[in-house]
PDB file of C-alpha atoms in Angstrom:
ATOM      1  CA  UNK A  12     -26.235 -29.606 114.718  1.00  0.00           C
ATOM      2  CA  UNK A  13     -27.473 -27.565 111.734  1.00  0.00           C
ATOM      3  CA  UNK A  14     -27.490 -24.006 113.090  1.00  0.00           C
ATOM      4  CA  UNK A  15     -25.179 -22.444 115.700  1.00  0.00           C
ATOM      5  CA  UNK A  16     -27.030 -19.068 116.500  1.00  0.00           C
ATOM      6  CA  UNK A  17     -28.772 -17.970 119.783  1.00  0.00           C
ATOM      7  CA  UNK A  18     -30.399 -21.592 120.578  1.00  0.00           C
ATOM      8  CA  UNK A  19     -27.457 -23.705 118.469  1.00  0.00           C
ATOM      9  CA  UNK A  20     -24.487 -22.289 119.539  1.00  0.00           C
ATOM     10  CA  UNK A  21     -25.344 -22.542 123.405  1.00  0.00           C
ATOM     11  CA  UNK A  22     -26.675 -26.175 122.886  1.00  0.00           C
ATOM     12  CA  UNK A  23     -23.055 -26.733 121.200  1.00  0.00           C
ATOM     13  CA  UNK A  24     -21.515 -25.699 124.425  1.00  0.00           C
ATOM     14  CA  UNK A  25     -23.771 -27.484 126.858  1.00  0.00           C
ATOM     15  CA  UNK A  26     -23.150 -30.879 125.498  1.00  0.00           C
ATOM     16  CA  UNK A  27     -19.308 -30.229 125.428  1.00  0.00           C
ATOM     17  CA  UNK A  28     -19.227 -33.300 127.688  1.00  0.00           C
ATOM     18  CA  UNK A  29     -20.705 -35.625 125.597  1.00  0.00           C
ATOM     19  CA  UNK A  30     -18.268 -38.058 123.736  1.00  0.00           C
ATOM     20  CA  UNK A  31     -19.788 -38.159 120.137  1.00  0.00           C
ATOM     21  CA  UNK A  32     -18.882 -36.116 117.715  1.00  0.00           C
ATOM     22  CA  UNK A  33     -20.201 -32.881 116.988  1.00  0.00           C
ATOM     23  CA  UNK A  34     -20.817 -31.522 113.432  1.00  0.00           C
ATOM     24  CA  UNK A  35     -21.677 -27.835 113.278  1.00  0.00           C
ATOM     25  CA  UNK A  36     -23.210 -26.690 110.026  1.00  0.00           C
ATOM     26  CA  UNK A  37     -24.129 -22.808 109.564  1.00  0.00           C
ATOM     27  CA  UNK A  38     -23.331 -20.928 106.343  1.00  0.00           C
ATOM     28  CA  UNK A  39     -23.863 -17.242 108.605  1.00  0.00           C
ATOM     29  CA  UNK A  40     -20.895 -15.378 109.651  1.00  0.00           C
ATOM     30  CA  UNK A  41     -20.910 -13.848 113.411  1.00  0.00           C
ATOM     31  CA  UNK A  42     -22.047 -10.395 113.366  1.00  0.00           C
ATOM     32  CA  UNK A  43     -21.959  -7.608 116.437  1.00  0.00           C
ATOM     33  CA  UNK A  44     -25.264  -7.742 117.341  1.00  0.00           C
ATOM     34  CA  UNK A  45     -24.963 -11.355 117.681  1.00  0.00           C
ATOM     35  CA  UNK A  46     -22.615 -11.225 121.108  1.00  0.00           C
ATOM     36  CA  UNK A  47     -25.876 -10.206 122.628  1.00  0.00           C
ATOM     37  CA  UNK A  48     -28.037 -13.394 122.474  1.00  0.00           C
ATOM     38  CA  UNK A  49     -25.074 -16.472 121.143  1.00  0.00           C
ATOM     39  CA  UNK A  50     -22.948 -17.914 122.299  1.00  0.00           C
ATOM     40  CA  UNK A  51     -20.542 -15.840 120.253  1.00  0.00           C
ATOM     41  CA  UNK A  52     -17.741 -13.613 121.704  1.00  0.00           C
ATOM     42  CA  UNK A  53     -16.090 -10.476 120.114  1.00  0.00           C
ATOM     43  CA  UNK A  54     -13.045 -12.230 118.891  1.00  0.00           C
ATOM     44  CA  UNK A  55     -15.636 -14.322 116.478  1.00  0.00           C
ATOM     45  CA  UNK A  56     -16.946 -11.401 114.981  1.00  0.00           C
ATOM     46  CA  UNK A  57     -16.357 -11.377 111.010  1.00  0.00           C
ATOM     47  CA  UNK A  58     -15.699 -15.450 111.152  1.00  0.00           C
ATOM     48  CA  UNK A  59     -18.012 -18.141 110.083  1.00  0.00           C
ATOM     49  CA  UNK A  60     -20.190 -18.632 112.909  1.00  0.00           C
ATOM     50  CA  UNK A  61     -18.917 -22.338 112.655  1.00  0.00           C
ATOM     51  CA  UNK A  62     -15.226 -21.508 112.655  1.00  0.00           C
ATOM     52  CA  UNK A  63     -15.789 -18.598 115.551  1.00  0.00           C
ATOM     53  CA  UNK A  64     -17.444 -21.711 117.442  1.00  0.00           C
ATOM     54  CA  UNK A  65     -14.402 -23.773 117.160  1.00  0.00           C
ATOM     55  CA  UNK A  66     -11.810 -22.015 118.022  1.00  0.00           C
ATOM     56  CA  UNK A  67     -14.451 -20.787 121.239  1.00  0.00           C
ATOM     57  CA  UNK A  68     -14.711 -23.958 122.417  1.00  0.00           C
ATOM     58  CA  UNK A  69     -10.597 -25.497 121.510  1.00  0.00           C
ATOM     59  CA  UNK A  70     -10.101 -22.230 123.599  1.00  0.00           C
ATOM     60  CA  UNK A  71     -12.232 -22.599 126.283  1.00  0.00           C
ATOM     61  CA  UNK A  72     -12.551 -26.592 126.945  1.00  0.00           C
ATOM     62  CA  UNK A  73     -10.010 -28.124 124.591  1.00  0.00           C
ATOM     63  CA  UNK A  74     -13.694 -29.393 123.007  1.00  0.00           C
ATOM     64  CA  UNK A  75     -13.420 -29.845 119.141  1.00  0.00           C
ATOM     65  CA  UNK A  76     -16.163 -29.840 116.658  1.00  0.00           C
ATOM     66  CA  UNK A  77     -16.365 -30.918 113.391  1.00  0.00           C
ATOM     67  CA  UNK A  78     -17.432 -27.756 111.189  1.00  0.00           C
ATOM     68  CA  UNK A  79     -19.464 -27.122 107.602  1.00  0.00           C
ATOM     69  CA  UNK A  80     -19.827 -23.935 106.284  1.00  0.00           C
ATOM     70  CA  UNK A  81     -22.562 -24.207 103.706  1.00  0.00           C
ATOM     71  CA  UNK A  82     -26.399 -23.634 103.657  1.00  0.00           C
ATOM     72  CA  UNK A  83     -27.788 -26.776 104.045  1.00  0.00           C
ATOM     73  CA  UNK A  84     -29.522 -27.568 101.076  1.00  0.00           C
ATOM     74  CA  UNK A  85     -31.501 -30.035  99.102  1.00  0.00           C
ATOM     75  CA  UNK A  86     -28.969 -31.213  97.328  1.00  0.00           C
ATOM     76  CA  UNK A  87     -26.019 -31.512  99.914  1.00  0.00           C
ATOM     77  CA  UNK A  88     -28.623 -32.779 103.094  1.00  0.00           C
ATOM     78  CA  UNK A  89     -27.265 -36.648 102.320  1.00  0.00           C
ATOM     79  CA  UNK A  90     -23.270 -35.373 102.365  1.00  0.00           C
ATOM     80  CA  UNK A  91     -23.784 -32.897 105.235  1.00  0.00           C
ATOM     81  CA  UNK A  92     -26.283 -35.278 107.527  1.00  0.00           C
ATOM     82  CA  UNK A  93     -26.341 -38.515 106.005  1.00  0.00           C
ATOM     83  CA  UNK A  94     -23.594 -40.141 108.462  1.00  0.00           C
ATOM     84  CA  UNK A  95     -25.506 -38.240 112.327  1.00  0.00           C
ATOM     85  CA  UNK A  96     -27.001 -40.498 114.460  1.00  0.00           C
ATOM     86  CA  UNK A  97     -28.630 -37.722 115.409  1.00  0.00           C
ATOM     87  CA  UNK A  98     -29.708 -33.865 113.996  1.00  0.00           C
ATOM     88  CA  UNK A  99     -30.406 -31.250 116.586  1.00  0.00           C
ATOM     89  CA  UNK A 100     -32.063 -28.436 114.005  1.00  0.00           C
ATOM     90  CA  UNK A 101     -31.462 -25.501 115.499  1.00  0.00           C
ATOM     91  CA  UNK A 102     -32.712 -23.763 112.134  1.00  0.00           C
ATOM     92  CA  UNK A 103     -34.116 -20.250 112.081  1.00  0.00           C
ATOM     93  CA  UNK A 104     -36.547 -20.672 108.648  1.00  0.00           C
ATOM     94  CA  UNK A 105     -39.319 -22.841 107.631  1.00  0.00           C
ATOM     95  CA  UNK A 106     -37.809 -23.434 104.317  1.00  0.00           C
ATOM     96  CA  UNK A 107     -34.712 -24.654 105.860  1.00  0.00           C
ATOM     97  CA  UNK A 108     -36.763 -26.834 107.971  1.00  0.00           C
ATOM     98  CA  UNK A 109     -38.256 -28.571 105.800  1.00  0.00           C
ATOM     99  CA  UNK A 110     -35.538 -29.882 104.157  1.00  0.00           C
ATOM    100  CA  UNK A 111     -33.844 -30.735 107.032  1.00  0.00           C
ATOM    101  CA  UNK A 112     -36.888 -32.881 107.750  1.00  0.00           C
ATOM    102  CA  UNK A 113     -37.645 -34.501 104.152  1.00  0.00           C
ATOM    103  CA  UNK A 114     -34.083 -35.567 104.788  1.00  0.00           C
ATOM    104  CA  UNK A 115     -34.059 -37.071 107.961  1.00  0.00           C
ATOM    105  CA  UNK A 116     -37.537 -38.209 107.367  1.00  0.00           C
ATOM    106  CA  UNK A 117     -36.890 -40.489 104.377  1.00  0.00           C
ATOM    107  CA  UNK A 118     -33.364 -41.289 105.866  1.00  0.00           C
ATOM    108  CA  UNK A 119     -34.437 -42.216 109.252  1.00  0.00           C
ATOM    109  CA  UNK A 120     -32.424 -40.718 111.163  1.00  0.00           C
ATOM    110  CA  UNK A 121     -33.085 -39.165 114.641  1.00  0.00           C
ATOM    111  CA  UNK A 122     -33.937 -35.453 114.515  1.00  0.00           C
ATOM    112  CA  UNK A 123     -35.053 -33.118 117.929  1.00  0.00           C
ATOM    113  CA  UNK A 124     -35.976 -29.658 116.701  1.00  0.00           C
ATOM    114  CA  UNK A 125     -35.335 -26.664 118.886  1.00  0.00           C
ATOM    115  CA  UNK A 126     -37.739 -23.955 117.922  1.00  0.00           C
ATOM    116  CA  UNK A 127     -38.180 -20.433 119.599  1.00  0.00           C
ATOM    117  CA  UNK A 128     -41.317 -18.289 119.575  1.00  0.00           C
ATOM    118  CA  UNK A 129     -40.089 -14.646 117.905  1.00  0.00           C
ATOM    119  CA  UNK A 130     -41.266 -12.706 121.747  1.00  0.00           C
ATOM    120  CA  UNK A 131     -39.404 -14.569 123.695  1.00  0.00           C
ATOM    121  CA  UNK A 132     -42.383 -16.051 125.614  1.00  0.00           C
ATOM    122  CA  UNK A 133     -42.284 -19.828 124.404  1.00  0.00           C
ATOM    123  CA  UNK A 134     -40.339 -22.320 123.696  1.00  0.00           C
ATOM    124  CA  UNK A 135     -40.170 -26.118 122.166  1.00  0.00           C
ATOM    125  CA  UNK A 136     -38.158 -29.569 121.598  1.00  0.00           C
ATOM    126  CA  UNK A 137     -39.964 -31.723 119.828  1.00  0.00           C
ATOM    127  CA  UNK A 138     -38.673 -35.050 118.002  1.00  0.00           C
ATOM    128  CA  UNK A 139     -39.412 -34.909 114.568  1.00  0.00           C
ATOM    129  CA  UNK A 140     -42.033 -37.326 114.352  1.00  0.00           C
ATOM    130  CA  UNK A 141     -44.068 -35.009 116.145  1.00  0.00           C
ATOM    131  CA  UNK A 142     -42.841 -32.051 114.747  1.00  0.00           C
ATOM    132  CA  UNK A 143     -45.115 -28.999 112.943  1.00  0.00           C
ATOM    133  CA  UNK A 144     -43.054 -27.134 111.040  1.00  0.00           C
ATOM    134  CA  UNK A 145     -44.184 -23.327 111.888  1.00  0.00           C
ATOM    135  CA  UNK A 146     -43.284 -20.485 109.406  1.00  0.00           C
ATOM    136  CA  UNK A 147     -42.188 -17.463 110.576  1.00  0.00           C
ATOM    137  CA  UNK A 148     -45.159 -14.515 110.412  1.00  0.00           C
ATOM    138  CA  UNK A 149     -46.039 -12.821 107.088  1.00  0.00           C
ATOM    139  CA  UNK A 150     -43.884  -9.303 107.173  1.00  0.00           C
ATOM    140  CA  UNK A 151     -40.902 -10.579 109.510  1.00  0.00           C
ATOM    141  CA  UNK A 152     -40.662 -10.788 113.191  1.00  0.00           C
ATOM    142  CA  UNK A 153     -38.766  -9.594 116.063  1.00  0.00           C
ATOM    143  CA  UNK A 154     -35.971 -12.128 116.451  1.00  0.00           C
ATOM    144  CA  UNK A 155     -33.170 -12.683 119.365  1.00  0.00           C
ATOM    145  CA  UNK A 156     -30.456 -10.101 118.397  1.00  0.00           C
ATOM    146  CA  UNK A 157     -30.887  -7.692 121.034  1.00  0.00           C
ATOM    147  CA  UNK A 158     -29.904  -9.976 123.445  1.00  0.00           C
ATOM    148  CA  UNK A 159     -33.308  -9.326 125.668  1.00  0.00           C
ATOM    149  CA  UNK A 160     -34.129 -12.832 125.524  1.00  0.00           C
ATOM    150  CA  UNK A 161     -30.816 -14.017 126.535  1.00  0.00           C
ATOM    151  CA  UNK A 162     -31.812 -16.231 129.655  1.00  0.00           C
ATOM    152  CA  UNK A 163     -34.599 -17.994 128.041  1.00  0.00           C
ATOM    153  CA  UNK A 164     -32.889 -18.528 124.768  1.00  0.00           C
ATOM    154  CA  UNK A 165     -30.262 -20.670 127.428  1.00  0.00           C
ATOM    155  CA  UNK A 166     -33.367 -22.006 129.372  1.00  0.00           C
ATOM    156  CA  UNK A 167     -34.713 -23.152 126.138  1.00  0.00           C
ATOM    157  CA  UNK A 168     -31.058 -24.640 124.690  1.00  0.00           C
ATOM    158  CA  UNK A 169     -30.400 -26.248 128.180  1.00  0.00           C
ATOM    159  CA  UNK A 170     -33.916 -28.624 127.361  1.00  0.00           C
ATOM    160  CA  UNK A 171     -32.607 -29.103 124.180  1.00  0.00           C
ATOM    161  CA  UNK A 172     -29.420 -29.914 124.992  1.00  0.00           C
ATOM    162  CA  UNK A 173     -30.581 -32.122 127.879  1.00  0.00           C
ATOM    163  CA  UNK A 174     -33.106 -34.185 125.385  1.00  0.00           C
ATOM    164  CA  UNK A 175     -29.986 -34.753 123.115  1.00  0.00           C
ATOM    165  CA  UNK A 176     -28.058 -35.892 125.683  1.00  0.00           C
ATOM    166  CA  UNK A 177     -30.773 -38.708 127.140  1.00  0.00           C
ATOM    167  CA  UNK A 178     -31.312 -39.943 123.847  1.00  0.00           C
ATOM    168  CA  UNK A 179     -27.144 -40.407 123.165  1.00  0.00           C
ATOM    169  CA  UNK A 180     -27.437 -42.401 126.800  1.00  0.00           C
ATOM    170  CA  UNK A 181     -30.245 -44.219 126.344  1.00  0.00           C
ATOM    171  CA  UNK A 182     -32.352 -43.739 123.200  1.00  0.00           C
ATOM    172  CA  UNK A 183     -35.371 -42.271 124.574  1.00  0.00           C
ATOM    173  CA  UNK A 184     -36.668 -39.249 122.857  1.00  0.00           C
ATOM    174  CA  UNK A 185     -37.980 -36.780 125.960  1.00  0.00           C
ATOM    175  CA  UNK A 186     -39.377 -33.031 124.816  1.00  0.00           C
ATOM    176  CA  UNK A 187     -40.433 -30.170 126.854  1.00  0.00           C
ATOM    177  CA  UNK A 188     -42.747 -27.257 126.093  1.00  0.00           C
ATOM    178  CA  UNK A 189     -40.997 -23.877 127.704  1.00  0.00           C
ATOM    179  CA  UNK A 190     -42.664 -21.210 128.922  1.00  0.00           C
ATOM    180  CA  UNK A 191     -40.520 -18.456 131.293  1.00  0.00           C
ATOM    181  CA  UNK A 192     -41.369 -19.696 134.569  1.00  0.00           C
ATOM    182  CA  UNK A 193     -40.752 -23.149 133.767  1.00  0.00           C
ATOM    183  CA  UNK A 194     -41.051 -26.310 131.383  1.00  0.00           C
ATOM    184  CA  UNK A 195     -43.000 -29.682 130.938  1.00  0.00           C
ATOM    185  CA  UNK A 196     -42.238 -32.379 129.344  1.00  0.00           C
ATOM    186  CA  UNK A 197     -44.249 -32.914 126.566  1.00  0.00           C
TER     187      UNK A 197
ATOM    188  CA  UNK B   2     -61.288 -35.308 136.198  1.00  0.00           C
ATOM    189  CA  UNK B   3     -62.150 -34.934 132.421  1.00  0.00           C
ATOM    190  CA  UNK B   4     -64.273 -37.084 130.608  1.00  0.00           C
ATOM    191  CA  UNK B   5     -63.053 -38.656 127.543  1.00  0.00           C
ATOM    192  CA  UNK B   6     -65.512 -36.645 125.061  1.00  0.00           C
ATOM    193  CA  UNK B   7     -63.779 -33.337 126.833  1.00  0.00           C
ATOM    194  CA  UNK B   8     -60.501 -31.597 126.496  1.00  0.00           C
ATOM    195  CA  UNK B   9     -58.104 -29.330 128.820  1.00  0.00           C
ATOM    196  CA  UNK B  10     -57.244 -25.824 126.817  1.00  0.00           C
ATOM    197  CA  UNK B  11     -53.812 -24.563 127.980  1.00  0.00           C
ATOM    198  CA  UNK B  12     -52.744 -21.033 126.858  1.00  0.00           C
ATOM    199  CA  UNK B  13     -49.623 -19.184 126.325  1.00  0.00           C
ATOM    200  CA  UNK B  14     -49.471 -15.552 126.147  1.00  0.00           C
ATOM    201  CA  UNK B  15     -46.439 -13.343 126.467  1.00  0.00           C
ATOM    202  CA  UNK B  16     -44.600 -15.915 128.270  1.00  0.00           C
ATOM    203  CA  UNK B  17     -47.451 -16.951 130.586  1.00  0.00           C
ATOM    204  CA  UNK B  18     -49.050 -19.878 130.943  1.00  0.00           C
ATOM    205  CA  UNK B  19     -52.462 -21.310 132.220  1.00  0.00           C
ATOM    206  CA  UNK B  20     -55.517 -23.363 131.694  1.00  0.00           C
ATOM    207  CA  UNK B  21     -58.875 -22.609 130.944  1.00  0.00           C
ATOM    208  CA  UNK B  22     -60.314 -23.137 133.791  1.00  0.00           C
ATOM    209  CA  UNK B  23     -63.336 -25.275 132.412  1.00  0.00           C
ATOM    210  CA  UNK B  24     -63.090 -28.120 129.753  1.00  0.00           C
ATOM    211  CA  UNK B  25     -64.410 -27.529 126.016  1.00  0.00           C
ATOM    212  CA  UNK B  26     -65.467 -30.806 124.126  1.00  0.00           C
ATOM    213  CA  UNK B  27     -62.622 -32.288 122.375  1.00  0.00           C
ATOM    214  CA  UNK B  28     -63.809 -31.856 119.060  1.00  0.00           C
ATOM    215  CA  UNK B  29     -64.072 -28.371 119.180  1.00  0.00           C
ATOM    216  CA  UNK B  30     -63.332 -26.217 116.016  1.00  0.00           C
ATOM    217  CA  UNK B  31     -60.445 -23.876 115.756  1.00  0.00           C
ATOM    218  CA  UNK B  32     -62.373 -21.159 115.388  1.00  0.00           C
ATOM    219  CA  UNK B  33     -64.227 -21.404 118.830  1.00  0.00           C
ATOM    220  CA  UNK B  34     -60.686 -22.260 120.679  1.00  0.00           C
ATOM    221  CA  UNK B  35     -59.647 -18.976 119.550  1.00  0.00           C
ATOM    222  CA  UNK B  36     -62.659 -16.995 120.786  1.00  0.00           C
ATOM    223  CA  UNK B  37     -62.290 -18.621 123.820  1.00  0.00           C
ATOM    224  CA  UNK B  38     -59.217 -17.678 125.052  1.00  0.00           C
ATOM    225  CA  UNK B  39     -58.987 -14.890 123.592  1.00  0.00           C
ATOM    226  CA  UNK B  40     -62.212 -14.014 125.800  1.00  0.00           C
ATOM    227  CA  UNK B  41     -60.693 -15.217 128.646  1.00  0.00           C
ATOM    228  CA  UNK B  42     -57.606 -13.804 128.457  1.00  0.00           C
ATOM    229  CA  UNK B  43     -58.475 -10.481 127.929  1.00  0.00           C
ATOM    230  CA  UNK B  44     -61.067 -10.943 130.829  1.00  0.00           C
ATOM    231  CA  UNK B  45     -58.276 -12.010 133.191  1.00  0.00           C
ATOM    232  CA  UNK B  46     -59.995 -15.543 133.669  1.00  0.00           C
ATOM    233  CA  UNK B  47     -57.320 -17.895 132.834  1.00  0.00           C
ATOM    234  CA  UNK B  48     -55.011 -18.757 136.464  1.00  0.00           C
ATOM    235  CA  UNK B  49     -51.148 -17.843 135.722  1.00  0.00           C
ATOM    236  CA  UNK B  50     -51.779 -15.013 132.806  1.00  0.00           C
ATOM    237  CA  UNK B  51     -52.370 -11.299 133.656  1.00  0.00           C
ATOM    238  CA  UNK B  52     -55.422  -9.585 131.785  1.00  0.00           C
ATOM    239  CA  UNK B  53     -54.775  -8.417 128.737  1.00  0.00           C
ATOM    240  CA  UNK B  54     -57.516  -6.705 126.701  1.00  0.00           C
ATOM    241  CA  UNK B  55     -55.444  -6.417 123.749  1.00  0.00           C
ATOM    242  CA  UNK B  56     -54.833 -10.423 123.609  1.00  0.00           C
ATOM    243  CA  UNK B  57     -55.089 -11.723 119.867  1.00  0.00           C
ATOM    244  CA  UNK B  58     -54.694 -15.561 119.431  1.00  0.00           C
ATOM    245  CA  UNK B  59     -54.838 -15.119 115.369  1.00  0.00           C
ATOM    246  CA  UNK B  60     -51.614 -16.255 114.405  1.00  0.00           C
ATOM    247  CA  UNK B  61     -51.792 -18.451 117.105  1.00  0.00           C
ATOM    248  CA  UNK B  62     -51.277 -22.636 116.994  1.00  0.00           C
ATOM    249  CA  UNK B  63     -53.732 -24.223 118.285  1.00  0.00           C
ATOM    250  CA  UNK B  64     -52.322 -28.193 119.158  1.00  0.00           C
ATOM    251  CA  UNK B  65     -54.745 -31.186 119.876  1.00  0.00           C
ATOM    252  CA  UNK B  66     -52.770 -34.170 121.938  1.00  0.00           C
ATOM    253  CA  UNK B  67     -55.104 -37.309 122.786  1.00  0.00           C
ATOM    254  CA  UNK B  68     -55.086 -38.389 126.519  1.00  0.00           C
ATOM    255  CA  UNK B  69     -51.936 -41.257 127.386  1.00  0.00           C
ATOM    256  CA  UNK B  70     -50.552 -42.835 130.307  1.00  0.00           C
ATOM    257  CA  UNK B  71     -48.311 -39.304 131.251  1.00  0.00           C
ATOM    258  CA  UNK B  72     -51.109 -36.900 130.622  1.00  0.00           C
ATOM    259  CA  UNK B  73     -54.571 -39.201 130.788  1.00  0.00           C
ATOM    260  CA  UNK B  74     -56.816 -36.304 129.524  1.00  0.00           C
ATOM    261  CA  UNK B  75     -56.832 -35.005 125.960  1.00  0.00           C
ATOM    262  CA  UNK B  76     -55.139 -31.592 125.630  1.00  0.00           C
ATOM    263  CA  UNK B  77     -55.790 -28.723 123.275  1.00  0.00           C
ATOM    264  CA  UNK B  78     -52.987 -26.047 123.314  1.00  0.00           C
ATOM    265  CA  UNK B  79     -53.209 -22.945 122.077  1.00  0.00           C
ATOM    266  CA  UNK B  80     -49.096 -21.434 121.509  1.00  0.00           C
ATOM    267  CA  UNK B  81     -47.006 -19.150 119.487  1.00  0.00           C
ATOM    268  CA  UNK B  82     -45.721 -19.830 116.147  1.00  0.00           C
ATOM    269  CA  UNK B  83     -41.939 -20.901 117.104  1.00  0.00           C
ATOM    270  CA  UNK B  84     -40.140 -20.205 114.188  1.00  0.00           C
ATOM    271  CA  UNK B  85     -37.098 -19.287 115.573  1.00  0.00           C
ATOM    272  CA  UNK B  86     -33.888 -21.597 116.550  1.00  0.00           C
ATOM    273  CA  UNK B  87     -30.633 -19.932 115.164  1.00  0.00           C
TER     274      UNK B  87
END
């Protein structure tokens, strides 16, 4: 899971259940505002969004994760992904994206992206090899933090977490295109 | 029932979502997709989204799926950017 904010720390704690092993990578640190829309308490704030995670979830359902603190980068994708039978990018940047999906591209390995649109209003998981990176808008864009999104940003990581979870049972890739008042399956 | 030469436009728009409620060919340009919905949007003529005269598709996406066994129709979707995950 490479980025535990609004959509990758709920998708952490929805597949809680699921007996592989999770590997959380996020360089951020929780910040206040963040409580609003993650699935990030008060007690996390100050901590490594990664650490704050862990000890949320050892707390809550005796659920460990695996945890990476780093930016993933070009030059660290093979140590920090290299051994996932699966990457759930849960990435907030097009830059980031992209290397995320050279990597898992030329590696092969299984990648579902969760992507958000910056209003709220739309939402995807798409396996990579359908995948269009988008970049965020010239001049910056509203994002999640004031938790007004909150439901659909848990709508949203509820499809993604459900697409990871059918393709750890069974290897089929399923997506869904999210809108407020409901989802398809792509 | 849409012929194979034709393609279904669905539209998002501040969290709404709807079809167009007549085919365009396939093979359509960008350019045209845009003015159509944007038309139709702002004239309240797509089922599912409110009218919104100030609709603007520009920094829209505008995604082209060819008709299969789930969806046997060709689809053109017109979205927001989603850059957002963390």
């Amino acid at each position: 899971m490479v980025g535990v904010g609004a959509l990758g720390s709920h998708v952490v704690q929805l597949l809680r259940n699921e007996r592989a092993t999770l590997r959380v990578i996020d360089f951020d640190k929780v910040e206040q505002k963040n409580v609003a829309s993650q699935f990030h308490g008060k007690p996390g704030v100050g901590k490594p969004k990664v650490l704050a995670l862990k000890q949320a979830m050892q707390f809550l359902f005796a659920r460990d994760l695996e945890t990476i603190p780093h930016r993933l980068a070009a030059d660290n994708a093979k140590e920090l992904l290299g051994a996932g039978d699966l990457v759930i990018d849960c990435l907030d940047n097009g830059a980031s994206r992209r290397i995320l999906q050279d990597f898992v591209r030329t590696a092969g390995i299984a990648c579902v992206h969760g992507a958000l649109a910056a209003d709220g209003g739309f939402g995807r998981v798409v396996w990579d090899e359908a995948f269009a990176i988008d970049d965020e808008q010239a001049g910056g864009a509203a994002t999640c933090d004031d938790g007004a999104h909150l439901p659909f940003v848990a709508i949203a990581s509820a499809y993604l977490a459900r697409a990871a979870q059918e393709f750890l049972a069974t290897g089929r890739k399923i997506g869904f295109e999210i809108n407020p008042g409901g989802a398809i399956r792509a | 029932m849409v012929a194979a030469n034709e393609a279904r436009v669905n539209v998002t728009w501040k969290g709404q979502n709807g079809d167009l409620p007549d085919t365009v060919s396939r093979d359509a340009n960008d350019g045209d997709v845009r003015q159509w919905v944007t038309e139709a949007v702002r004239g309240g003529g797509v089922p599912g989204i409110a009218a919104d005269a100030r609709a603007d598709f520009t920094d829209f996406v505008i995604d082209r799926f060819t008709a299969n066994d789930a969806r046997p129709y060709n689809l053109i979707q017109v979205r927001p950017k989603v850059p957002f995950g963390a």
